[in-house]
Amino acid sequence: MCARQLPRATELKRVAAAAAIAVACSSGSGSSPTEPAPVHVIVRAKVGSRLDVRRASIEPNAALRLTRKALDQLELELRPGSGPLRLSLEGACPAELSLADAAPGDRRTITLSPWLSVAGGDLTQVGFDAPFTITLSPGCRDALSSKVEWSQTGGSPVTTTSEQNGFVLHGRTPAFSGEIPPGIVPISQRTRGELLFLAKSGDHSLTVRVSAAARSSGLPSLGVSQRVLLGGKAWRVKERAKDGHAEVSVQGKYSLFQPDARGRWVLEDERKQELSLVVGTHADTLLDCGRADCHARQTEAVKSSRMTHVFERGLRGQISGYSVDCALACHTAGEPGIADGGFSQLSNELGRSGVFDLEPNAWDELPRALRRLGGVTCTACHGPGAIPEPSARWAILRTDVCATCHDAPPRYGHVQAWNTTAMSRADHDDRARREPACRACHTTAGFLAKLNLRQDQNPPELELGIGCAACHAPHADHQEPRLLRQVSLPPGLQLPESAAPSRVCVGCHSGDSASAASVLFGPEPPGAHASVAKGCIGCHAGVRGKSGERGGNHSFAVDRARCSQGCHQEGVPVTDPALRARALALFERLGGSLEPRRPSHAGKLPKPVMEQFREALALVCMVIDDRAVAVHDAKRVRALLSRAESLLGGAR
């Protein structure tokens, strides 16, 4: 007599929801020499269905033996003559496989279909302020005879109507809420007009996404079939890629272009301004950026980047609460739902159901082609086309490149918070954009040029502010946890180790043009706040609850509630107008003039002063240029002003 064997503990855990598939007794082959060969059955899930066949309940289970369990299928063995095989799974239609005519050694396949599905998948490029229709397909007769109830679970509330027992839903996408600059309009997760709907049918449910547009970084490097909005009027196709037939279309008040072939396209607007586009696919673009004569150092550096390996770490179970469905769009290359050769499209082409394991070996079990696209690769940020023409390469410094993923409140509020800061408008003044000395701290391109990282070739008419690429370095040789850029300290400043995360701030907020860091970390004696953990961002950490679950610190606002938590129980420090007035009076005595609230380098500086007064001028400008000087270290500032007055012969 045979005894039933229990699965291993690890396997038991993974198949608990599969009604404890039993293991038939044998010496290990599933049959004895006197028994007939078993019938082999493969259980699969429909491509792209996101059905996890490993959770299926299977009857009868007494005659089953599980021989292999993969991500997308189960392989079973049954005794010949067993009754019909019945499978049930949440979200799927019940399935039955008759084995009455199965001979020993036969191989049979059964495919689980979703109870409800949307033909073609989610709607990803409907258009802004445009009508849409969701049509559900039933997977079986029982599903067809059911009634579908709809509810909206995400996005701006919209009015919808349903028909055909709920299998058809009509609605209209919201209007575009972002800015429309000339050329390709950047679109983030926040501005793409995404709507989420939940369809319920009996015990089954299905989430459907409707998006007005695919996300766009604004770079002229596009994926095939990626539709982009164009700022400007009367756009037309001037040059086509080989075998390309696409035209610019108009939908409402927007111009749209959706390339249908790889290669170079040239568009032209009513002013005869040309826009050169390079179109490709993520799967076909050569990832040879690291050749010795190209970007070898950057490629070597990103091997250790957290972004490069975030999807791998998630699959390996190294990130708590990781959700593949949530992360796929940002943690892999390509846009789910469009044919751009990205991770999602290739996964479907390989016949995968869309289910992913979260376990140590999950990454290694992926096909090599998927591992190639499974991460924030070169094309994920730079686009699947070739490197843009030199005149267009400035666009990689736009915050919009990072915003495609990091502008998704409430989960990611980085860009929304940054938009509230003075840094986002640092180059709003024409002088700040055009004068080389100003550009070094008022523009991202100028700042990187000052660090000898790239040439400052940005057109001076562009307003980009101090964006993500100034402070964060995805290609840096030394990767900090948050990719913070490593910079050298200006002469005379000493940053304690506890303030290391603020090192990147010091380069611009010190010296002759902005002095907050000079007040905090200048020569002895050190400032009162020099020992604050994390330095500048220890206080300028954003106001909690205003800019999303993550990224709210990118507003760099001071939450005064923090000040009274252990440091300033006697009261939160406030600005002292008297100190600035005292400094302005000295500035005028030195021959300068200044508008209210302006830094000294933006006013009329005094003519060359005598040698003994130069130190006094430097001390006075340090106080004027730090708008929060009284908060940073009022005691030290009073000493600085007294020193300046002494040098001028007017000590109080």
XYZ file of C-alpha atoms in Angstrom:
652
model
C 0.000 0.000 0.000
C 1.229 3.513 -0.809
C 1.454 6.374 1.676
C 0.713 9.988 0.693
C 3.681 12.295 0.753
C 3.425 15.874 1.991
C 5.051 18.662 -0.050
C 8.155 20.374 1.309
C 7.451 23.254 3.701
C 8.470 25.902 1.198
C 6.278 24.424 -1.501
C 3.376 23.928 0.877
C 3.412 27.637 1.621
C 3.196 28.560 -2.043
C 0.462 26.113 -2.978
C -1.745 26.458 0.106
C -4.337 28.333 -1.933
C -4.274 25.584 -4.573
C -6.266 23.237 -2.364
C -3.209 21.284 -1.195
C -2.419 19.380 -4.385
C -1.632 15.883 -3.199
C 1.370 13.874 -4.239
C 0.595 10.421 -5.533
C 2.508 7.636 -3.850
C 5.393 6.095 -5.717
C 9.097 5.553 -5.487
C 9.621 8.998 -7.065
C 8.675 8.539 -10.713
C 4.895 8.849 -10.162
C 4.296 5.221 -11.178
C 5.617 1.779 -10.425
C 6.944 -0.609 -13.081
C 3.556 -2.383 -13.097
C 1.474 0.810 -13.406
C 0.676 2.453 -16.770
C 2.411 5.721 -17.662
C 0.611 8.782 -16.271
C -1.262 11.395 -18.288
C 0.637 14.678 -18.387
C -1.401 17.891 -18.057
C -0.101 21.434 -18.424
C -2.171 24.213 -16.804
C -1.528 27.650 -18.268
C -2.918 31.156 -17.861
C -3.940 33.228 -20.839
C -1.222 35.600 -22.055
C -1.348 38.933 -20.225
C -4.219 37.802 -17.991
C -2.266 38.238 -14.725
C -3.804 35.004 -13.472
C -1.660 33.053 -11.035
C -2.310 29.406 -11.896
C -0.432 28.317 -8.789
C -3.387 29.471 -6.697
C -5.939 27.409 -8.601
C -8.066 24.842 -6.825
C -7.915 21.527 -8.690
C -10.287 18.584 -8.407
C -10.041 15.718 -8.031
C -6.723 16.073 -6.222
C -6.334 12.554 -4.904
C -4.942 11.299 -8.205
C -2.660 14.314 -8.874
C 1.060 14.686 -8.720
C 2.674 18.110 -9.171
C 5.832 17.652 -11.218
C 6.743 21.269 -12.004
C 5.520 24.671 -10.911
C 6.685 27.651 -12.983
C 5.619 31.282 -13.020
C 3.132 30.773 -15.826
C 2.152 27.136 -15.695
C 1.738 23.976 -13.660
C 2.701 20.530 -14.884
C 0.694 17.663 -13.444
C 0.556 13.888 -13.728
C -2.677 11.901 -13.351
C -3.478 8.247 -13.383
C -5.070 7.082 -16.633
C -8.806 6.722 -16.275
C -9.151 9.582 -13.794
C -12.307 11.633 -13.998
C -12.470 15.107 -15.573
C -10.058 17.713 -14.230
C -11.813 20.806 -12.812
C -10.040 24.088 -12.003
C -11.296 27.214 -10.276
C -9.464 30.464 -9.539
C -10.529 33.913 -8.393
C -10.776 36.191 -11.415
C -10.906 33.268 -13.859
C -13.612 31.253 -15.522
C -14.022 27.696 -14.224
C -12.332 25.210 -16.538
C -12.755 21.508 -17.089
C -10.623 19.021 -18.996
C -12.039 15.616 -19.915
C -9.551 12.774 -19.668
C -11.936 9.978 -20.613
C -10.132 9.297 -23.867
C -6.630 9.990 -22.527
C -4.204 7.123 -23.090
C -1.195 6.444 -20.850
C 1.576 8.919 -21.635
C -0.708 11.458 -23.391
C -0.049 15.198 -22.974
C -2.959 17.614 -22.560
C -3.129 21.379 -22.032
C -5.753 23.491 -20.315
C -5.745 27.301 -20.359
C -7.405 29.457 -17.715
C -9.111 32.556 -19.111
C -10.027 35.666 -17.120
C -13.678 36.048 -16.125
C -13.599 39.545 -17.668
C -10.999 41.225 -19.856
C -10.559 44.311 -22.025
C -9.706 43.651 -25.638
C -6.239 45.091 -26.232
C -5.685 45.802 -22.538
C -5.866 49.137 -20.756
C -6.641 52.282 -22.762
C -3.414 54.279 -22.710
C -3.574 57.055 -25.350
C -7.206 58.140 -25.583
C -6.504 61.867 -25.800
C -7.338 64.750 -23.467
C -10.952 65.868 -23.138
C -11.829 62.990 -25.441
C -14.552 60.325 -25.310
C -13.628 56.765 -24.416
C -15.391 53.417 -24.372
C -14.400 50.386 -22.325
C -15.740 47.141 -23.737
C -15.426 44.070 -21.570
C -15.090 40.600 -23.010
C -16.524 37.687 -21.010
C -14.275 34.668 -20.714
C -17.098 32.140 -20.529
C -20.870 31.748 -20.769
C -21.359 32.251 -17.025
C -19.520 35.578 -17.205
C -21.603 36.659 -20.199
C -24.843 36.099 -18.283
C -23.668 38.168 -15.294
C -24.154 41.880 -14.625
C -21.227 44.279 -14.318
C -21.230 47.097 -11.745
C -18.765 49.961 -12.216
C -17.092 52.367 -9.778
C -14.307 54.902 -10.265
C -11.387 54.306 -7.913
C -8.784 56.818 -9.130
C -8.224 60.032 -11.065
C -10.331 63.156 -11.434
C -14.034 62.315 -11.042
C -15.738 61.923 -14.422
C -19.293 61.200 -15.497
C -19.849 57.761 -17.033
C -22.716 55.760 -18.484
C -22.974 52.019 -19.039
C -24.952 49.749 -21.312
C -25.319 46.114 -22.342
C -25.661 44.933 -18.764
C -22.562 46.902 -17.774
C -20.235 45.305 -20.321
C -19.769 48.687 -22.044
C -18.771 51.872 -20.194
C -18.659 55.339 -21.778
C -16.932 58.422 -20.406
C -14.710 61.379 -21.223
C -11.126 62.004 -20.153
C -10.204 65.218 -18.302
C -8.611 68.184 -20.054
C -4.840 68.627 -19.923
C -3.782 70.469 -16.751
C -0.084 70.983 -17.410
C 1.916 73.633 -19.215
C 2.262 73.572 -23.009
C 5.786 74.690 -23.976
C 6.925 74.740 -27.610
C 7.819 71.347 -29.066
C 7.127 68.049 -27.309
C 4.966 68.577 -24.231
C 6.307 66.721 -21.158
C 3.661 64.564 -19.487
C 4.054 62.948 -16.081
C 2.002 60.438 -14.164
C 0.208 63.382 -12.521
C -0.655 65.180 -15.773
C -1.390 62.192 -18.046
C -5.083 62.200 -17.126
C -5.225 58.652 -15.787
C -8.527 57.225 -14.567
C -9.056 53.953 -12.680
C -12.278 51.978 -12.830
C -13.328 48.823 -10.979
C -15.672 46.410 -12.715
C -17.402 43.895 -10.408
C -19.226 40.833 -11.637
C -20.396 38.487 -8.923
C -17.360 37.384 -6.934
C -14.957 38.602 -9.609
C -13.487 42.062 -10.218
C -11.266 43.756 -12.761
C -9.374 47.080 -12.601
C -9.220 49.027 -15.873
C -6.910 51.988 -16.499
C -7.768 54.748 -18.937
C -5.087 57.335 -19.713
C -5.441 60.388 -21.901
C -1.781 60.170 -22.911
C 1.370 58.147 -22.503
C 3.999 59.704 -20.279
C 6.597 61.822 -22.057
C 9.893 63.257 -20.855
C 9.890 65.918 -23.570
C 13.028 64.443 -25.138
C 13.082 64.102 -28.949
C 13.789 60.376 -28.540
C 10.514 58.472 -28.864
C 9.245 54.929 -28.948
C 7.379 53.615 -31.957
C 3.620 54.155 -31.390
C 4.240 56.675 -28.576
C 1.822 59.550 -29.152
C 3.049 62.990 -28.042
C 1.435 66.399 -27.696
C 3.019 69.286 -29.569
C 3.136 72.863 -28.331
C 2.691 75.379 -31.126
C 0.499 75.553 -34.202
C 0.219 74.088 -37.690
C 2.686 71.253 -37.227
C 3.334 69.048 -40.240
C 5.660 66.201 -41.161
C 8.545 67.560 -43.223
C 10.696 64.393 -43.394
C 9.690 60.791 -42.706
C 11.532 57.744 -41.523
C 11.764 54.897 -44.015
C 8.403 53.109 -44.357
C 6.754 55.756 -42.190
C 3.263 57.057 -42.995
C 2.200 58.912 -39.827
C 0.834 62.452 -39.989
C 0.322 65.154 -37.400
C -3.298 65.125 -36.255
C -5.427 67.559 -34.298
C -7.643 66.477 -31.420
C -9.565 69.391 -30.010
C -7.028 72.151 -29.325
C -4.010 69.838 -29.309
C -1.653 68.743 -32.062
C -0.637 65.089 -31.822
C 2.024 62.972 -33.472
C 2.344 59.196 -33.239
C 5.304 57.783 -35.226
C 4.755 54.424 -36.917
C 8.304 53.604 -38.038
C 11.816 53.637 -36.630
C 14.283 56.274 -37.784
C 14.545 60.040 -38.056
C 11.480 62.243 -38.433
C 11.455 66.012 -38.900
C 8.395 68.091 -38.016
C 7.855 71.762 -38.810
C 5.508 74.333 -37.255
C 3.910 77.477 -38.676
C 7.044 79.509 -37.915
C 9.165 77.041 -39.915
C 10.790 75.873 -36.676
C 11.990 72.296 -37.110
C 11.757 69.514 -34.557
C 13.981 66.511 -35.232
C 12.824 63.240 -33.661
C 14.675 59.942 -33.358
C 12.267 57.011 -33.051
C 13.134 53.473 -31.948
C 12.129 50.596 -29.687
C 13.590 49.635 -26.337
C 14.038 46.006 -27.364
C 16.001 46.819 -30.531
C 18.118 49.742 -29.347
C 21.702 48.637 -28.784
C 22.776 49.089 -25.183
C 26.407 49.709 -26.100
C 26.632 53.109 -24.429
C 29.598 51.842 -22.400
C 32.044 51.439 -25.261
C 35.532 52.647 -24.412
C 35.250 55.654 -26.727
C 31.786 56.677 -25.495
C 30.389 56.480 -21.964
C 32.453 53.755 -20.346
C 32.862 55.541 -17.005
C 29.182 56.389 -16.684
C 28.143 52.869 -17.604
C 30.495 51.364 -15.062
C 29.171 53.750 -12.425
C 25.490 52.955 -12.914
C 26.111 49.257 -12.317
C 25.864 50.020 -8.614
C 22.966 52.456 -8.921
C 19.831 51.706 -6.934
C 17.749 52.733 -9.951
C 19.484 50.277 -12.250
C 18.664 47.327 -9.995
C 15.407 48.412 -8.355
C 13.250 45.922 -10.282
C 15.716 43.122 -9.598
C 15.746 43.920 -5.872
C 11.961 44.037 -5.850
C 11.611 40.634 -7.485
C 14.162 39.145 -5.108
C 11.977 40.254 -2.204
C 14.517 42.788 -0.956
C 12.029 45.701 -0.935
C 9.270 45.581 1.648
C 5.740 45.707 0.250
C 6.913 45.609 -3.372
C 4.111 45.481 -5.964
C 5.063 44.568 -9.515
C 1.785 45.914 -10.928
C 2.489 49.298 -9.354
C 6.196 49.438 -10.171
C 6.332 48.022 -13.698
C 5.886 51.372 -15.482
C 8.743 53.082 -13.630
C 11.115 50.269 -12.716
C 11.457 48.780 -16.213
C 12.027 50.229 -19.668
C 9.032 51.131 -21.795
C 5.453 52.265 -21.325
C 2.935 49.532 -20.487
C 0.126 49.431 -23.006
C 1.971 50.680 -26.100
C 4.059 48.809 -28.649
C 7.405 50.465 -27.910
C 9.448 47.289 -27.428
C 9.506 47.750 -23.676
C 9.444 45.213 -20.873
C 5.646 44.865 -20.784
C 5.240 44.355 -24.524
C 8.070 41.834 -24.681
C 6.648 39.956 -21.698
C 3.365 39.503 -23.588
C 5.167 38.471 -26.768
C 6.946 35.758 -24.806
C 3.560 34.360 -23.817
C 3.725 35.294 -20.168
C 0.602 35.776 -18.076
C 2.023 38.846 -16.305
C 2.486 37.142 -12.932
C 5.835 37.586 -11.161
C 7.232 35.813 -8.136
C 8.848 37.738 -5.285
C 11.568 35.374 -4.127
C 15.390 35.184 -4.180
C 15.568 33.372 -7.549
C 12.777 35.266 -9.333
C 15.134 37.578 -11.225
C 17.432 34.779 -12.355
C 14.476 32.842 -13.772
C 13.457 35.679 -16.100
C 14.418 35.278 -19.768
C 17.584 37.173 -20.639
C 15.648 39.492 -22.980
C 13.451 40.610 -20.075
C 16.376 41.046 -17.686
C 17.903 43.377 -20.284
C 14.869 45.666 -19.976
C 14.198 45.034 -16.300
C 15.534 48.160 -14.655
C 15.956 51.888 -15.144
C 18.279 51.401 -18.105
C 19.824 53.985 -20.446
C 16.756 54.014 -22.703
C 14.375 54.353 -19.746
C 15.656 57.915 -19.205
C 17.251 58.856 -22.536
C 14.569 57.309 -24.729
C 14.670 54.337 -27.108
C 15.932 56.342 -30.088
C 19.511 57.253 -30.859
C 21.283 60.165 -29.170
C 19.508 63.398 -30.209
C 21.203 65.995 -32.350
C 23.543 68.346 -30.429
C 21.047 71.205 -30.549
C 18.499 69.100 -28.663
C 20.688 67.493 -25.997
C 19.955 70.224 -23.460
C 16.561 68.568 -22.879
C 18.068 65.756 -20.781
C 18.573 68.315 -17.988
C 14.861 69.093 -17.754
C 13.202 68.092 -14.524
C 10.498 66.603 -16.745
C 12.770 63.611 -17.438
C 12.601 62.587 -13.778
C 9.002 63.796 -13.452
C 7.690 60.977 -15.648
C 7.975 58.808 -12.512
C 8.600 61.173 -9.589
C 5.593 63.404 -10.256
C 2.876 61.036 -9.078
C 1.237 62.370 -5.908
C 0.304 61.358 -3.348
C 2.895 58.576 -3.527
C 5.637 60.669 -5.153
C 5.473 64.412 -4.583
C 9.084 65.315 -5.440
C 8.374 67.468 -8.506
C 5.209 69.036 -7.148
C 7.135 70.112 -4.055
C 10.097 71.362 -6.117
C 7.756 73.530 -8.193
C 7.018 75.585 -5.061
C 10.678 76.489 -4.504
C 12.826 79.414 -5.571
C 15.163 76.889 -7.234
C 12.495 76.018 -9.801
C 12.530 79.717 -10.789
C 16.234 80.345 -10.262
C 16.785 81.396 -13.882
C 13.581 83.384 -14.305
C 15.601 86.601 -14.389
C 17.115 87.240 -17.827
C 20.467 88.165 -16.295
C 20.584 84.897 -14.354
C 20.213 82.944 -17.606
C 22.655 84.885 -19.732
C 25.621 85.991 -17.618
C 28.192 83.198 -17.143
C 28.855 84.117 -13.514
C 25.128 83.908 -12.747
C 24.462 80.749 -14.763
C 26.893 78.790 -12.602
C 24.397 78.823 -9.735
C 21.107 79.797 -11.392
C 20.971 77.123 -14.119
C 21.514 73.375 -14.046
C 23.710 73.502 -17.145
C 25.869 76.258 -15.683
C 26.241 74.442 -12.367
C 27.401 71.230 -14.058
C 29.791 73.215 -16.231
C 31.263 74.778 -13.087
C 31.954 71.243 -11.859
C 33.602 70.410 -15.228
C 31.021 67.704 -15.871
C 29.705 68.978 -19.193
C 29.775 72.048 -21.420
C 27.226 74.741 -20.750
C 25.378 74.746 -24.072
C 21.810 75.393 -22.962
C 20.069 78.125 -24.956
C 19.879 81.222 -22.726
C 16.191 81.784 -23.496
C 15.213 78.539 -21.757
C 13.913 78.653 -18.193
C 14.662 75.317 -16.516
C 15.613 76.336 -12.996
C 17.940 74.347 -10.770
C 16.536 70.913 -11.460
C 17.041 67.294 -10.438
C 20.277 66.775 -12.370
C 22.043 69.528 -10.427
C 21.800 67.770 -7.065
C 21.337 64.128 -8.121
C 23.918 62.244 -10.172
C 22.688 58.962 -11.704
C 26.071 58.476 -13.425
C 28.300 59.360 -10.468
C 31.321 57.160 -9.743
C 30.311 57.021 -6.085
C 26.611 56.287 -5.627
C 24.985 57.756 -2.538
C 21.670 56.179 -1.413
C 19.752 59.084 -2.926
C 22.215 59.659 -5.778
C 23.322 62.971 -4.261
C 26.103 64.614 -6.212
C 29.525 64.828 -4.556
C 31.066 68.306 -4.810
C 34.188 69.968 -3.442
C 33.784 72.471 -0.641
C 34.640 76.131 -1.233
C 37.804 77.379 0.529
C 37.325 78.218 4.196
C 34.315 75.992 4.784
C 34.393 72.861 6.904
C 31.375 70.586 6.804
C 30.965 68.154 9.710
C 30.371 64.530 8.762
C 26.835 64.728 10.137
C 26.021 67.393 7.529
C 27.342 65.381 4.547
C 23.894 65.071 2.844
C 23.924 68.869 2.417
C 27.326 69.014 0.780
C 25.774 69.660 -2.643
C 23.958 72.740 -1.295
C 27.125 74.487 -0.153
C 28.641 75.139 -3.578
C 26.042 77.771 -4.460
C 24.909 78.910 -1.019
C 28.273 80.319 0.014
C 30.861 82.837 -1.114
C 30.220 86.170 -2.797
C 26.720 85.469 -4.111
C 24.811 83.563 -1.408
C 26.019 83.163 2.116
C 23.787 80.839 4.144
C 26.427 78.089 4.162
C 29.130 80.634 4.996
C 27.188 81.718 8.057
C 26.596 78.113 9.124
C 29.893 76.444 8.262
C 32.348 79.301 7.969
C 35.669 79.655 9.781
C 35.791 79.395 13.534
C 33.719 79.758 15.562
C 31.226 77.372 13.866
C 27.614 78.464 13.439
C 24.986 77.533 16.008
C 23.228 75.177 13.585
C 26.380 73.625 12.123
C 25.836 70.467 14.157
C 22.235 69.851 13.029
C 21.923 66.309 11.696
C 22.021 66.298 7.868
C 23.047 69.972 7.833
C 20.900 72.282 5.711
C 18.247 69.678 4.938
C 18.005 68.810 8.619
C 15.891 71.954 8.965
C 14.866 72.504 5.337
C 13.128 69.135 5.174
C 9.765 70.285 3.859
C 6.474 70.576 5.684
C 5.003 67.149 6.298
C 1.680 66.293 4.760
C 1.717 68.956 2.055
C 3.573 67.333 -0.818
C 2.806 63.638 -0.795
C 4.015 60.582 1.025
C 7.478 60.890 -0.501
C 9.387 63.839 -1.858
C 7.743 66.495 0.311
C 11.221 67.465 1.498
C 11.877 68.816 -2.017
C 9.934 71.955 -1.100
C 12.905 72.734 1.208
C 10.517 74.641 3.448
C 11.216 74.778 7.162
C 8.672 73.055 9.336
C 8.851 75.247 12.443
C 7.251 72.487 14.472
C 10.563 70.646 14.211
C 12.422 73.514 15.863
C 10.589 73.085 19.151
C 11.154 69.323 19.286
C 14.116 69.188 21.612
C 16.033 72.317 20.573
C 13.964 75.498 20.922
C 11.424 74.780 23.649
C 11.664 78.418 24.644
C 10.395 79.534 21.246
C 11.045 79.190 17.545
C 13.638 81.637 16.182
C 12.299 84.326 13.875
C 13.798 86.719 11.356
C 15.281 89.881 12.862
C 14.698 92.830 10.442
C 17.025 94.987 12.507
C 20.062 92.941 11.482
C 19.343 93.365 7.767
C 18.643 97.086 8.227
C 21.952 97.430 10.023
C 23.741 95.632 7.192
C 22.019 97.766 4.507
C 23.101 100.935 6.270
C 26.723 99.763 6.161
C 26.303 98.761 2.497
C 25.220 102.310 1.655
C 28.143 103.751 3.610
C 30.406 101.671 1.383
C 28.813 103.204 -1.725
C 26.302 100.519 -2.711
C 22.548 100.676 -3.264
C 20.014 97.888 -3.073
C 16.310 97.282 -3.590
C 14.420 95.690 -0.678
C 14.709 91.889 -0.371
C 17.383 91.704 -3.079
C 20.816 90.060 -2.585
C 23.861 92.278 -2.691
C 25.099 90.862 -6.007
C 21.786 91.875 -7.639
C 22.116 95.512 -6.592
C 24.532 98.313 -7.407
C 27.837 97.384 -5.848
C 30.159 100.075 -4.597
C 33.096 101.190 -6.664
C 36.424 99.598 -5.744
C 36.950 100.339 -2.086
C 40.132 100.892 -0.232
C 42.003 97.792 0.949
C 41.050 98.254 4.611
C 37.357 98.341 3.690
C 37.245 95.195 1.517
C 36.861 92.889 4.492
C 34.028 95.082 5.789
C 32.250 94.846 2.412
C 32.564 91.028 2.402
C 31.106 90.805 5.917
C 28.211 93.116 5.061
C 27.361 91.215 1.862
C 27.382 87.937 3.780
C 24.638 89.261 6.048
C 22.594 90.801 3.223
C 22.694 87.691 1.048
C 21.371 85.348 3.737
C 17.660 86.108 4.046
C 17.366 83.909 7.136
C 20.549 85.136 8.720
C 18.951 85.793 12.122
C 17.649 82.229 12.249
C 20.874 80.640 11.101
C 23.052 82.354 13.720
C 21.986 85.764 14.999
C 24.733 85.904 17.620
C 27.469 85.336 15.087
C 25.944 87.849 12.639
C 25.957 90.579 15.257
C 29.636 89.887 15.773
C 30.245 90.110 12.009
C 28.472 93.458 11.751
C 30.339 94.804 14.742
C 33.591 93.790 13.047
C 32.508 95.568 9.842
C 31.576 98.710 11.742
C 34.912 98.616 13.498
C 36.744 98.392 10.185
C 34.780 101.384 8.940
C 35.594 103.328 12.058
C 31.999 103.470 13.273
C 31.754 100.764 15.933
C 28.746 100.980 18.200
